[in-house]
CSV table of N, CA and C in Angstrom, one decimal:
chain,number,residue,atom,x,y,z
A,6,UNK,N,-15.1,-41.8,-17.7
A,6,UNK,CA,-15.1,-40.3,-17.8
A,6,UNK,C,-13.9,-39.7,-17.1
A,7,UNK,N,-13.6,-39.0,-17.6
A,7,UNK,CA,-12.1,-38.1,-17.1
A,7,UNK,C,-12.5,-37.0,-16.3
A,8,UNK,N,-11.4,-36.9,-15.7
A,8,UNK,CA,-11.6,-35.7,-14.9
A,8,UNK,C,-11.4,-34.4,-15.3
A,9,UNK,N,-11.8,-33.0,-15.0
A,9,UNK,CA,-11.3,-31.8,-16.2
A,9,UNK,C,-9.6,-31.5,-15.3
A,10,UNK,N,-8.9,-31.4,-16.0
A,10,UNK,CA,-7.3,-31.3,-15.4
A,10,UNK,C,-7.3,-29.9,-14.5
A,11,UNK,N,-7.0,-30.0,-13.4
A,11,UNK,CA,-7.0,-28.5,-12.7
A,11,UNK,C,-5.7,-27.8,-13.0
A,12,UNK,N,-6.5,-26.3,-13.3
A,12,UNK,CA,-5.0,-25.5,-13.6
A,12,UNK,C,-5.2,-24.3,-12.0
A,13,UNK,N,-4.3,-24.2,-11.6
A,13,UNK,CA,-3.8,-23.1,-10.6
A,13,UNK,C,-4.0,-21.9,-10.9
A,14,UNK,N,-4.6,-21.3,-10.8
A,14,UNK,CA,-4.6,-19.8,-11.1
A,14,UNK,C,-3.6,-18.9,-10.7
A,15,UNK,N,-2.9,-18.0,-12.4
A,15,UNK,CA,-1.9,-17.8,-11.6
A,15,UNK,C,-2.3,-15.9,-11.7
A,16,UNK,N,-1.2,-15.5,-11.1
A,16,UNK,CA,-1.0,-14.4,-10.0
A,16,UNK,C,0.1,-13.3,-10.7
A,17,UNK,N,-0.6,-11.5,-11.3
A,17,UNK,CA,0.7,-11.1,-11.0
A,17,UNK,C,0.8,-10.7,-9.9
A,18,UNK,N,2.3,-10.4,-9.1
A,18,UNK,CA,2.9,-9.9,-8.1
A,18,UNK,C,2.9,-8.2,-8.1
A,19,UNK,N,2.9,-7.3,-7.0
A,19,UNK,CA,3.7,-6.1,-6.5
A,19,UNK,C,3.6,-5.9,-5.4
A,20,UNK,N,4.1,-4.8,-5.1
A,20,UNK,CA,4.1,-4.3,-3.8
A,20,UNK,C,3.7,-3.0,-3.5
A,21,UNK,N,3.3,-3.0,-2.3
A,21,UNK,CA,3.2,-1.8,-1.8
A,21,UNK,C,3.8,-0.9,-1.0
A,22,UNK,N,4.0,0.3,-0.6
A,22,UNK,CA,5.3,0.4,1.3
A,22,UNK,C,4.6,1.6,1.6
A,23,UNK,N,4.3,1.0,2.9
A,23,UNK,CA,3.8,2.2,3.9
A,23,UNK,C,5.1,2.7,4.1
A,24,UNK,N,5.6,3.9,3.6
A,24,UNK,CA,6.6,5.0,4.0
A,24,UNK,C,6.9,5.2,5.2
A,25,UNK,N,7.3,5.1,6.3
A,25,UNK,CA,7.0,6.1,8.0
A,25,UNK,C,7.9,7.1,8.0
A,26,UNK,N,7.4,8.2,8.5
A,26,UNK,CA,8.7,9.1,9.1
A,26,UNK,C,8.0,10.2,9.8
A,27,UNK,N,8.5,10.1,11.0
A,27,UNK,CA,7.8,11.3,12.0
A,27,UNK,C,6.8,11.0,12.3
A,28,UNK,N,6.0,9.7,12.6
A,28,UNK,CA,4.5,9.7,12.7
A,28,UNK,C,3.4,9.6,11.8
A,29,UNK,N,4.0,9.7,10.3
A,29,UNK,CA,3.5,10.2,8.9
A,29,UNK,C,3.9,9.3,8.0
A,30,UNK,N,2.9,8.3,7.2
A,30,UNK,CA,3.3,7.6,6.2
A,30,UNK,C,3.0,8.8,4.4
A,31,UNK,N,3.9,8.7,3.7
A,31,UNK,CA,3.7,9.1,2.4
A,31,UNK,C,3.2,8.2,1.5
A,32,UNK,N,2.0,8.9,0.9
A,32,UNK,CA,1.3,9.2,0.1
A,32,UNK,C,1.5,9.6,-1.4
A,33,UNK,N,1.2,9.0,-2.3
A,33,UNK,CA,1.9,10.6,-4.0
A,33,UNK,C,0.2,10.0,-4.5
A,34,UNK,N,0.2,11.2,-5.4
A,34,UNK,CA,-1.1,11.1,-6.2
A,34,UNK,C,-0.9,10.7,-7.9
A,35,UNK,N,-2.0,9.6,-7.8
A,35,UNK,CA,-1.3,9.2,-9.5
A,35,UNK,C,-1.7,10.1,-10.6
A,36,UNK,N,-0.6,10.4,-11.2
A,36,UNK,CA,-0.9,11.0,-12.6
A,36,UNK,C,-1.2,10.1,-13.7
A,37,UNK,N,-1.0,9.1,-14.0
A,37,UNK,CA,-1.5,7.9,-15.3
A,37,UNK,C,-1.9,7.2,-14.5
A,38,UNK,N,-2.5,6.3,-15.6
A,38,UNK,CA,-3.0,4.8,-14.9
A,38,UNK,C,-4.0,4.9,-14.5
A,39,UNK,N,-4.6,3.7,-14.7
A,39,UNK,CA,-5.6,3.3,-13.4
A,39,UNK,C,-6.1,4.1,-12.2
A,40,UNK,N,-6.9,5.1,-12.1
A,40,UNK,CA,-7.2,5.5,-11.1
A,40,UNK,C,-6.7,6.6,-10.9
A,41,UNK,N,-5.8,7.8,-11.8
A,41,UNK,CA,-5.3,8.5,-12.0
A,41,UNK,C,-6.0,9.6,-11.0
A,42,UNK,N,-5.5,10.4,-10.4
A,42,UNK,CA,-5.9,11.7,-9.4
A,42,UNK,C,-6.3,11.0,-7.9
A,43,UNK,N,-6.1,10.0,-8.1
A,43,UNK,CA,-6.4,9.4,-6.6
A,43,UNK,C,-4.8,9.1,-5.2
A,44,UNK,N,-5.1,9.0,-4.3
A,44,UNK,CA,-3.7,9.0,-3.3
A,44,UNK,C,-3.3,7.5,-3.0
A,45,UNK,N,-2.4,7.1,-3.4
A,45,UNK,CA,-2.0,5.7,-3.0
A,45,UNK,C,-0.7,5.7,-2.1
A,46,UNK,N,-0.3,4.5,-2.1
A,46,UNK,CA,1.0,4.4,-1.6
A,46,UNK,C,2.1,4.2,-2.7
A,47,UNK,N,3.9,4.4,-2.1
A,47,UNK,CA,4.2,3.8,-2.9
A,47,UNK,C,4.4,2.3,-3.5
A,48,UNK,N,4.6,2.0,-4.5
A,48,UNK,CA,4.4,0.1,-5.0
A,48,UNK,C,4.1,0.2,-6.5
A,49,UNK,N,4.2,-1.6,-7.0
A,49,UNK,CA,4.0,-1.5,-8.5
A,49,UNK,C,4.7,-2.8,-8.2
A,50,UNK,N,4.5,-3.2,-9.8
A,50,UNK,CA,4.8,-4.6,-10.1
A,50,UNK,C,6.4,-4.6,-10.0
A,51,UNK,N,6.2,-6.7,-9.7
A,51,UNK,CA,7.5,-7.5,-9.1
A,51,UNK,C,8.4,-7.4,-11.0
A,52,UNK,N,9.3,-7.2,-11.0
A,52,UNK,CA,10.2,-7.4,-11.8
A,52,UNK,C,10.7,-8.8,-11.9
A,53,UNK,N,11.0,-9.7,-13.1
A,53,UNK,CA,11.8,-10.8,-13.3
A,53,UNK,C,12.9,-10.2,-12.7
A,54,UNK,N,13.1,-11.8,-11.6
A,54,UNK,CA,14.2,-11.8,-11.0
A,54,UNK,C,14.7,-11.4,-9.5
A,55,UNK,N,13.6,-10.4,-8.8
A,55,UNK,CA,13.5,-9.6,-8.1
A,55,UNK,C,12.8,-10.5,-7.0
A,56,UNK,N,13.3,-10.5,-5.8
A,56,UNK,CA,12.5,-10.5,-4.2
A,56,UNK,C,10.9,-9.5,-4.3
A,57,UNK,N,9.9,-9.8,-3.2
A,57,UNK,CA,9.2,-9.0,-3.0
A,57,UNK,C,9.9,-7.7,-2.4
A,58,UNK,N,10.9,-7.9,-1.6
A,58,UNK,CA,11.3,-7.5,-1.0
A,58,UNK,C,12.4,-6.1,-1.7
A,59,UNK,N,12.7,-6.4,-2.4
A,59,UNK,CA,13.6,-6.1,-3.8
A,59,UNK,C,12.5,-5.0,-4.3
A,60,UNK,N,11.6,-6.0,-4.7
A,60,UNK,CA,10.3,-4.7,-5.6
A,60,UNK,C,9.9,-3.5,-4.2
A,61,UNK,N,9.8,-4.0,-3.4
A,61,UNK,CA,9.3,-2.8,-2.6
A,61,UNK,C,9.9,-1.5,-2.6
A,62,UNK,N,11.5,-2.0,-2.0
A,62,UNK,CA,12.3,-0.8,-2.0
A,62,UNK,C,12.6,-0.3,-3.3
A,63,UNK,N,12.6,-1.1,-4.2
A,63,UNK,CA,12.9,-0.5,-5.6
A,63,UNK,C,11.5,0.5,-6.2
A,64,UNK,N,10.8,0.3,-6.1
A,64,UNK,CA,9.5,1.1,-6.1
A,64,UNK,C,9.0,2.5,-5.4
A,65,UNK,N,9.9,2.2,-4.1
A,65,UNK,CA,10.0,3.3,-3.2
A,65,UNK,C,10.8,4.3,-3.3
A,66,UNK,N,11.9,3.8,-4.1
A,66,UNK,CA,13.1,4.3,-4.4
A,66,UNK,C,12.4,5.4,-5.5
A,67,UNK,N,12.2,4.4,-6.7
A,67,UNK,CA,12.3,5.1,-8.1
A,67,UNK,C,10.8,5.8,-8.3
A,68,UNK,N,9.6,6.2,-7.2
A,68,UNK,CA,8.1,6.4,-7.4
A,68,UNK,C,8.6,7.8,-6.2
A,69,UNK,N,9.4,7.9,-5.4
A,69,UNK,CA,9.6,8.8,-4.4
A,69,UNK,C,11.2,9.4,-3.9
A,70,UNK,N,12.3,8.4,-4.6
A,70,UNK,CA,13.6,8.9,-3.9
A,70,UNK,C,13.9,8.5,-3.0
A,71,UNK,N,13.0,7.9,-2.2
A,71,UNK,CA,13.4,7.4,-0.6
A,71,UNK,C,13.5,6.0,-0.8
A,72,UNK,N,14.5,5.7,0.4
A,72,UNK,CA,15.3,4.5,0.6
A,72,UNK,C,14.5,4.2,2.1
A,73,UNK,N,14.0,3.3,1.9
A,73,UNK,CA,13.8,2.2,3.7
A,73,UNK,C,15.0,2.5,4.5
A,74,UNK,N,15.1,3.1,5.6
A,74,UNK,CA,16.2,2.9,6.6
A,74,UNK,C,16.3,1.5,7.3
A,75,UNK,N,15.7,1.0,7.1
A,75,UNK,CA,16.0,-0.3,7.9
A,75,UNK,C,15.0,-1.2,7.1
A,76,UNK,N,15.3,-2.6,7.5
A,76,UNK,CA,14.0,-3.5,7.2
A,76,UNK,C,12.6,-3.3,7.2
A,77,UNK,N,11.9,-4.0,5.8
A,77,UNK,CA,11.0,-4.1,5.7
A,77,UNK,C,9.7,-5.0,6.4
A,78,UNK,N,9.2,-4.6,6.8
A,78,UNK,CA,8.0,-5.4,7.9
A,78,UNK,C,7.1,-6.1,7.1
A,79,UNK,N,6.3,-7.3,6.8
A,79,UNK,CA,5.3,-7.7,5.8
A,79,UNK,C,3.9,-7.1,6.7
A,80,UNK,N,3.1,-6.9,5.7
A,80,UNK,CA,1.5,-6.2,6.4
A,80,UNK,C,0.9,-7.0,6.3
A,81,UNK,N,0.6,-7.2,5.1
A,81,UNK,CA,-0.3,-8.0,4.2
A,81,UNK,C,-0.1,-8.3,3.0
A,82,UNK,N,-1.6,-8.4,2.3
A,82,UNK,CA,-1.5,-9.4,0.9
A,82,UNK,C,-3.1,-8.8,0.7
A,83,UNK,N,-3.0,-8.3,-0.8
A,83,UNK,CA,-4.0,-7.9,-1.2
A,83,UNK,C,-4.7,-8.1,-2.4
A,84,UNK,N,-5.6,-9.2,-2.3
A,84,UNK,CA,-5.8,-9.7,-4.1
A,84,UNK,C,-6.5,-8.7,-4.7
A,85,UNK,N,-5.8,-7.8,-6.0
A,85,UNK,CA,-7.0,-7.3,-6.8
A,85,UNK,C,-6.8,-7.8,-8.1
A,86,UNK,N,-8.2,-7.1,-9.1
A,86,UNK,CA,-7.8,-7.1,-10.3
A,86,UNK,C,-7.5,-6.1,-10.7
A,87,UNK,N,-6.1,-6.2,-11.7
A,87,UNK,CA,-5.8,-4.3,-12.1
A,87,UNK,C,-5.2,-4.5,-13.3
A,88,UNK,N,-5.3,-4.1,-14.3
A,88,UNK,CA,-4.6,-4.0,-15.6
A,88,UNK,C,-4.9,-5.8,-16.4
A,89,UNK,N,-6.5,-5.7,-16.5
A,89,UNK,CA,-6.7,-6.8,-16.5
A,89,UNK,C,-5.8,-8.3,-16.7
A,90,UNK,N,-5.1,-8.1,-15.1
A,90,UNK,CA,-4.5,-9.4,-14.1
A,90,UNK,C,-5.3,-9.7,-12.8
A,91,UNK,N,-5.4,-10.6,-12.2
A,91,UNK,CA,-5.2,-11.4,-11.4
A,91,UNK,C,-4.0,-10.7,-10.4
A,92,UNK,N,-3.7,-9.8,-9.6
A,92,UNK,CA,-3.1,-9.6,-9.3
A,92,UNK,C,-2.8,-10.1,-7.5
A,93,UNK,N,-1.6,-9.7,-7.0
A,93,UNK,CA,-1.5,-10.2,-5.2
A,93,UNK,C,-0.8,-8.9,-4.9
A,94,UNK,N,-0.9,-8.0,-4.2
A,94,UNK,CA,0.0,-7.2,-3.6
A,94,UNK,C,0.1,-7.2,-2.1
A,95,UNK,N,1.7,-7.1,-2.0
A,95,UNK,CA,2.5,-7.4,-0.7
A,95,UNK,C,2.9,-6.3,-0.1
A,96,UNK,N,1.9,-5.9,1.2
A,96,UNK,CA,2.0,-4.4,1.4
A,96,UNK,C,3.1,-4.4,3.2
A,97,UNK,N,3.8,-3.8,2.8
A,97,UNK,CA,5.3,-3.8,3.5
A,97,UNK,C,5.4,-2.3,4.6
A,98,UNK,N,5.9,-1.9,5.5
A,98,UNK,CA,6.4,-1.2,6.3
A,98,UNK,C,7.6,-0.4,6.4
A,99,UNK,N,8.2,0.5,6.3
A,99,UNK,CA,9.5,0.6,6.9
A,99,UNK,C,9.4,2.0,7.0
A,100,UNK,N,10.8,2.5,8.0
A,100,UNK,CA,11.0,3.8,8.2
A,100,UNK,C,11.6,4.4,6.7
A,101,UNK,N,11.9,5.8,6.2
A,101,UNK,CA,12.6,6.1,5.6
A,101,UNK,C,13.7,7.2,5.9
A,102,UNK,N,14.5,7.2,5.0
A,102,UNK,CA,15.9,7.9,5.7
A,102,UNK,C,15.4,9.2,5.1
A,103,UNK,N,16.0,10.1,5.7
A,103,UNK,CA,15.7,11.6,5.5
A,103,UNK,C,16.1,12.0,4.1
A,104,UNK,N,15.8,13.0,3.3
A,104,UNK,CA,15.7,12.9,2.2
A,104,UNK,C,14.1,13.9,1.7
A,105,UNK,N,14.4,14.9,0.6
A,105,UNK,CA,13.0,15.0,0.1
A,105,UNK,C,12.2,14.1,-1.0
A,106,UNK,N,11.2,14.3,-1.1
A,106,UNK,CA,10.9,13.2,-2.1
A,106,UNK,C,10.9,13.8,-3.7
A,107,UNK,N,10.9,13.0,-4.4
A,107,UNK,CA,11.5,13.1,-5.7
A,107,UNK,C,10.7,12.4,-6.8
A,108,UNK,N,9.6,13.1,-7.1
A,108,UNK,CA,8.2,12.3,-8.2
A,108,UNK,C,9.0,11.7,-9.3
A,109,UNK,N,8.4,10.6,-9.1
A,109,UNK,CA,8.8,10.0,-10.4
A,109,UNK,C,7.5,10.7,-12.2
A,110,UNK,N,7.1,10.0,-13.0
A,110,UNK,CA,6.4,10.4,-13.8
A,110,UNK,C,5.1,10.4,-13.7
A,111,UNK,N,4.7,9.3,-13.0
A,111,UNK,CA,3.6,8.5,-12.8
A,111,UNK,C,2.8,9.5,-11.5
A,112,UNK,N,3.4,10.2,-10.7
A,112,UNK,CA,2.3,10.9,-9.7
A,112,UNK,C,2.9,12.9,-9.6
A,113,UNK,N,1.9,12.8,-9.5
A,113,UNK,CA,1.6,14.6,-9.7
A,113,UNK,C,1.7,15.4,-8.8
A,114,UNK,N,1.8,14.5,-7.5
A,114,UNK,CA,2.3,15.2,-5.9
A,114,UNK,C,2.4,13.9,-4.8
A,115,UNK,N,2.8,14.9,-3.5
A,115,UNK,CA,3.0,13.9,-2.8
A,115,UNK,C,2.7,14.4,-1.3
A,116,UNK,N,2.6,13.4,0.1
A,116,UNK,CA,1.9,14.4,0.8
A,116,UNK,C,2.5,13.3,2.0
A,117,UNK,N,2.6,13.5,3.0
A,117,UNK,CA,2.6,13.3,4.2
A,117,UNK,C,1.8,13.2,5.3
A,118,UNK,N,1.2,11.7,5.7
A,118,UNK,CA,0.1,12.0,6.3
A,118,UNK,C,-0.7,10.9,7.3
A,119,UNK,N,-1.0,11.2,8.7
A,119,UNK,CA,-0.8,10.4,10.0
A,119,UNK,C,-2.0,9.3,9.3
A,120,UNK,N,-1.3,8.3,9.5
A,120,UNK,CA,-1.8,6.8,8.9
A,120,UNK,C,-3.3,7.1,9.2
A,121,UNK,N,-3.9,7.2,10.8
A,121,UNK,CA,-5.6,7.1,11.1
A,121,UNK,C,-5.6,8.2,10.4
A,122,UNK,N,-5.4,9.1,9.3
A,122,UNK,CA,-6.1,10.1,9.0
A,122,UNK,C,-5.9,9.6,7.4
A,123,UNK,N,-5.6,9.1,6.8
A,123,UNK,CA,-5.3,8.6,5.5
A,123,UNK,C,-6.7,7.7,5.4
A,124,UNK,N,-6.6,6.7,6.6
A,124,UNK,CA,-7.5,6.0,6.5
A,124,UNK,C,-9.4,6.6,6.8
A,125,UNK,N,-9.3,7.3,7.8
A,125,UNK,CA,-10.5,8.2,7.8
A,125,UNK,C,-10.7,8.9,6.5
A,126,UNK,N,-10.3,9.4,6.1
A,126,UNK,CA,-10.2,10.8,4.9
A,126,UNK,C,-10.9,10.1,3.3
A,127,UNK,N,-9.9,9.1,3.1
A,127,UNK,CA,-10.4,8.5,2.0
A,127,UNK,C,-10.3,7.0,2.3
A,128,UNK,N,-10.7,6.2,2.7
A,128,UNK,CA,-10.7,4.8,3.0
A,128,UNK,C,-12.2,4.5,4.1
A,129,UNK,N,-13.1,5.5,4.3
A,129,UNK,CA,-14.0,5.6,5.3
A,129,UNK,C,-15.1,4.5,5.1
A,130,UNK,N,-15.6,3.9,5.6
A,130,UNK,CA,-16.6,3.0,5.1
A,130,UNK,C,-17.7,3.3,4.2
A,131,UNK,N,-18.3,4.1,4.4
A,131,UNK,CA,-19.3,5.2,3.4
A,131,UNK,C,-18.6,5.3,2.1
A,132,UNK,N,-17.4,5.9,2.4
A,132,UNK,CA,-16.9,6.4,0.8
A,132,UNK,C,-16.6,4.7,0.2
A,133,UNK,N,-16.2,3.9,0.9
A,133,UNK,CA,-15.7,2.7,0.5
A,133,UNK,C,-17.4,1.8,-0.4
A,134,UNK,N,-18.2,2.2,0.4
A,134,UNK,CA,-19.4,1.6,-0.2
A,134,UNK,C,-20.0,2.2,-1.3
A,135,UNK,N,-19.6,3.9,-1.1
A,135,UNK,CA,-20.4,4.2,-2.2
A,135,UNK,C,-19.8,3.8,-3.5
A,136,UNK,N,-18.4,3.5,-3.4
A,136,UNK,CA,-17.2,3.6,-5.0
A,136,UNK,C,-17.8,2.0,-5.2
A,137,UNK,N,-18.0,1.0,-4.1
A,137,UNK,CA,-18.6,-0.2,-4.7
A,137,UNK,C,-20.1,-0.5,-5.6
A,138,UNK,N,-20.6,0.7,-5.1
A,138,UNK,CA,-22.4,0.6,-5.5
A,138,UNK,C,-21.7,1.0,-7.0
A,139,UNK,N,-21.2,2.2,-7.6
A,139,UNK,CA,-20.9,2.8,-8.6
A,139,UNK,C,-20.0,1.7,-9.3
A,140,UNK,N,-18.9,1.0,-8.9
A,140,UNK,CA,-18.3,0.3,-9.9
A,140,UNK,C,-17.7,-0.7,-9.2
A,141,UNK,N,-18.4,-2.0,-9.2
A,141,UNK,CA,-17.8,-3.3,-8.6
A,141,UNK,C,-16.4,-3.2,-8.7
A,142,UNK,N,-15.5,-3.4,-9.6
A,142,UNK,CA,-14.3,-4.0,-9.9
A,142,UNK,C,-13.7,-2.7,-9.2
A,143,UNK,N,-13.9,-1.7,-9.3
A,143,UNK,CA,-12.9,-0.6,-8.4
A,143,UNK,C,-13.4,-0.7,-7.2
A,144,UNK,N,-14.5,-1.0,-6.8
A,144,UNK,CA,-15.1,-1.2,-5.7
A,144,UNK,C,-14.0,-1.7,-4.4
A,145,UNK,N,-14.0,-3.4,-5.3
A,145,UNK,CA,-13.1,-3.9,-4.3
A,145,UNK,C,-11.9,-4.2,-4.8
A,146,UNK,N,-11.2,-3.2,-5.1
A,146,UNK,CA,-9.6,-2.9,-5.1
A,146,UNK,C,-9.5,-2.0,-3.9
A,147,UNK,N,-10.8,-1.3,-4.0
A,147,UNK,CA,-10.5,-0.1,-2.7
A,147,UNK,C,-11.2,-0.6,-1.2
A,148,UNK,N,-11.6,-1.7,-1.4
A,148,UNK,CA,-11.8,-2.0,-0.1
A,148,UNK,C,-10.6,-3.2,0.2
A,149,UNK,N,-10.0,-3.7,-0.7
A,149,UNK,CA,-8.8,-4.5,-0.6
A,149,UNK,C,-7.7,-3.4,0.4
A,150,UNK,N,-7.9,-2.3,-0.2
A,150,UNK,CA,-6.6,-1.4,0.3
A,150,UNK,C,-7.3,-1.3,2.0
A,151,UNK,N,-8.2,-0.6,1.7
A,151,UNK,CA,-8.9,-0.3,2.9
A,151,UNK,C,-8.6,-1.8,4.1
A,152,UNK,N,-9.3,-2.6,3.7
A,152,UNK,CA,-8.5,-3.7,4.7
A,152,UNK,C,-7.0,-3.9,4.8
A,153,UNK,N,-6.4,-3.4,4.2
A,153,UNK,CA,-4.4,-3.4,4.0
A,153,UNK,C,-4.3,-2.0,4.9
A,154,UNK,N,-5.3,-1.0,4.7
A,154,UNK,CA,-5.1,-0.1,6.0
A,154,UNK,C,-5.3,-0.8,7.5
A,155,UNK,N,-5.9,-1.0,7.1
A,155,UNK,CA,-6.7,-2.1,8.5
A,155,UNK,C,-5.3,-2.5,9.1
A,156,UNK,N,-4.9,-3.4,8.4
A,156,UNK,CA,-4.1,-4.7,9.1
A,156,UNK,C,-2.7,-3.5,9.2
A,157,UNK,N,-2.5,-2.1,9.2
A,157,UNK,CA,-1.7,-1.5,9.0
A,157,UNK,C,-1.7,-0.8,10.4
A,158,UNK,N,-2.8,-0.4,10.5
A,158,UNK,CA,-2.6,0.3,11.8
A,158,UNK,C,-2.8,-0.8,13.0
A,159,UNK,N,-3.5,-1.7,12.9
A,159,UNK,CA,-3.5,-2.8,13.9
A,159,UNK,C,-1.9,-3.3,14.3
A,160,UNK,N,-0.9,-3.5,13.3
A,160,UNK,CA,0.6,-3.7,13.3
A,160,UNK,C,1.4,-2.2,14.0
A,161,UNK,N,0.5,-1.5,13.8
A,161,UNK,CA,1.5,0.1,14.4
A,161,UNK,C,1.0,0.3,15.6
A,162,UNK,N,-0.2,-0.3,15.5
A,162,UNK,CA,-0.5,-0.3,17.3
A,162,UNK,C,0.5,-1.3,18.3
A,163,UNK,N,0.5,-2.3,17.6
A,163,UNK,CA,1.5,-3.3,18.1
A,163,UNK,C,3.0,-2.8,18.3
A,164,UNK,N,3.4,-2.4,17.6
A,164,UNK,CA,4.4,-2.2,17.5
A,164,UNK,C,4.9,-0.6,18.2
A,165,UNK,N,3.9,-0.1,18.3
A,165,UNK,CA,4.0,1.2,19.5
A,165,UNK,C,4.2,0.5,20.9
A,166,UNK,N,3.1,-0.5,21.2
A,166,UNK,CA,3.3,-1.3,22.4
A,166,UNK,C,4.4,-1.9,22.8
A,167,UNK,N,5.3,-2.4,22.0
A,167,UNK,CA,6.4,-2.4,22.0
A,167,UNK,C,7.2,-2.1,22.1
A,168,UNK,N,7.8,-1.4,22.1
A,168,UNK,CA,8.4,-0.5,21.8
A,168,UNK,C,8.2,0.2,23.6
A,169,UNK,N,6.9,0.8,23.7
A,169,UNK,CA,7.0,1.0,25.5
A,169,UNK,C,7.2,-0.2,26.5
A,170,UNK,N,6.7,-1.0,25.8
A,170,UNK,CA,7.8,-2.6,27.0
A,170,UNK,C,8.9,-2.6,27.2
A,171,UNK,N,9.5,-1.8,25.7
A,171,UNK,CA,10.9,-2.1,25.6
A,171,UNK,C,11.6,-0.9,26.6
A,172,UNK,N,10.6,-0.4,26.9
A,172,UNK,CA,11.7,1.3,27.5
A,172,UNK,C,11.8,2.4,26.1
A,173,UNK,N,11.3,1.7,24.8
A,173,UNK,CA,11.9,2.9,23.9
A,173,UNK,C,10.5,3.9,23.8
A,174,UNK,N,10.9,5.0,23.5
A,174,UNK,CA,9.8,5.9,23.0
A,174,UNK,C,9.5,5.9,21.2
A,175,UNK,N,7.9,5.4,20.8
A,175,UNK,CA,7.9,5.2,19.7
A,175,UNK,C,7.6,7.0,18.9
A,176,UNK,N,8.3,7.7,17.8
A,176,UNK,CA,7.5,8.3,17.1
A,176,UNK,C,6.6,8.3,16.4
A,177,UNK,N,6.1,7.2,16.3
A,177,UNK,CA,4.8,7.1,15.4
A,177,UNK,C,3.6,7.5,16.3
C-alpha cells in the first residue's frame, strides 16, 4: 500500500504597518472589499518579486502617502482566510515621516489613533466574541488581528523601556 503524497499547504502573503507618529498609529477605513466600513491598518498583498519588506512600505505608501522614516520592525504573522486564500500576514512597525495622508481608492477616511485605544474601541474581547458567534470565518480574521494588536503593544511597551535605559525619551 502506498502512502498518500503530502502536499504543503501553500500561502498567500501581505502585510500589514502599524503607522507611528506622535504616540498615534494610523488607521483608514475601507471603502471596497472585504469588510468594507470597517478600520484597519495599512497593508495588502505581496507583489511578484517584492520583499515583505518591500510590500509593506509599498502599501503604506500607495493606501496613505506615507513613507516609513526609518526601518521596519517585524510584529507578527497572522494566518487568515480572505478572498478565498489561505493567507499569512506580516504585520510590521515603523515611524512615519511627516506628511498628510493621501487615500488611496480603497478607504473612505483615515484617523489617527493611540494604539491601547484602537485596541479597546474595536478589538475588545466582547466585540471580538460577539463577530465570532455571528460569523466564524470573520470571526477569526478579527481575532487574528486582535492578537497582532496584542503582540503590538507588548513590542511598544518594550521598546518604550528602552529607550528609558537608553537615556532617550520615547514619544509613544
Amino acid at each position: 500500500m502506498s502512502q498518500p503524497e503530502l502536499v504543503p499547504p501553500l500561502f498567500a502573503m501581505g502585510t500589514s504597518v502599524y503607522a507611528q507618529r506622535d504616540g498615534e498609529i494610523l488607521i483608514l477605513r475601507r471603502a471596497v472589499g472585504a469588510m468594507s466600513g470597517s478600520w484597519y491598518l495599512p497593508g495588502g498583498a505581496l507583489d511578484p518579486g517584492e520583499t515583505l519588506e518591500q510590500c509593506a512600505a509599498r502599501e503604506l505608501r500607495e493606501e496613505s502617502g506615507l513613507e516609513p522614516a526609518g526601518p521596519l520592525a517585524l510584529i507578527g504573522i497572522v494566518p487568515m482566510h480572505v478572498y478565498d486564500h489561505e493567507t499569512l500576514i506580516v504585520g510590521y512597525a515603523c515611524d512615519v515621516k511627516a506628511g498628510e495622508v493621501k487615500l488611496s481608492h480603497e478607504h473612505s477616511d483615515s484617523r489617527w489613533i493611540r494604539p491601547r485605544q484602537f485596541r479597546d474601541e474595536f478589538f475588545a474581547e466582547e466585540n471580538v466574541r460577539a463577530i465570532e458567534t455571528r460569523n466564524e470565518r470573520v470571526g477569526s480574521i478579527v481575532r487574528g488581528i486582535q492578537q497582532d494588536l496584542d503582540r503590538y503593544l507588548a513590542w511598544l511597551e518594550r521598546e518604550q523601556v528602552l529607550q528609558q535605559v537608553r537615556g532617550g525619551v520615547s514619544a509613544r
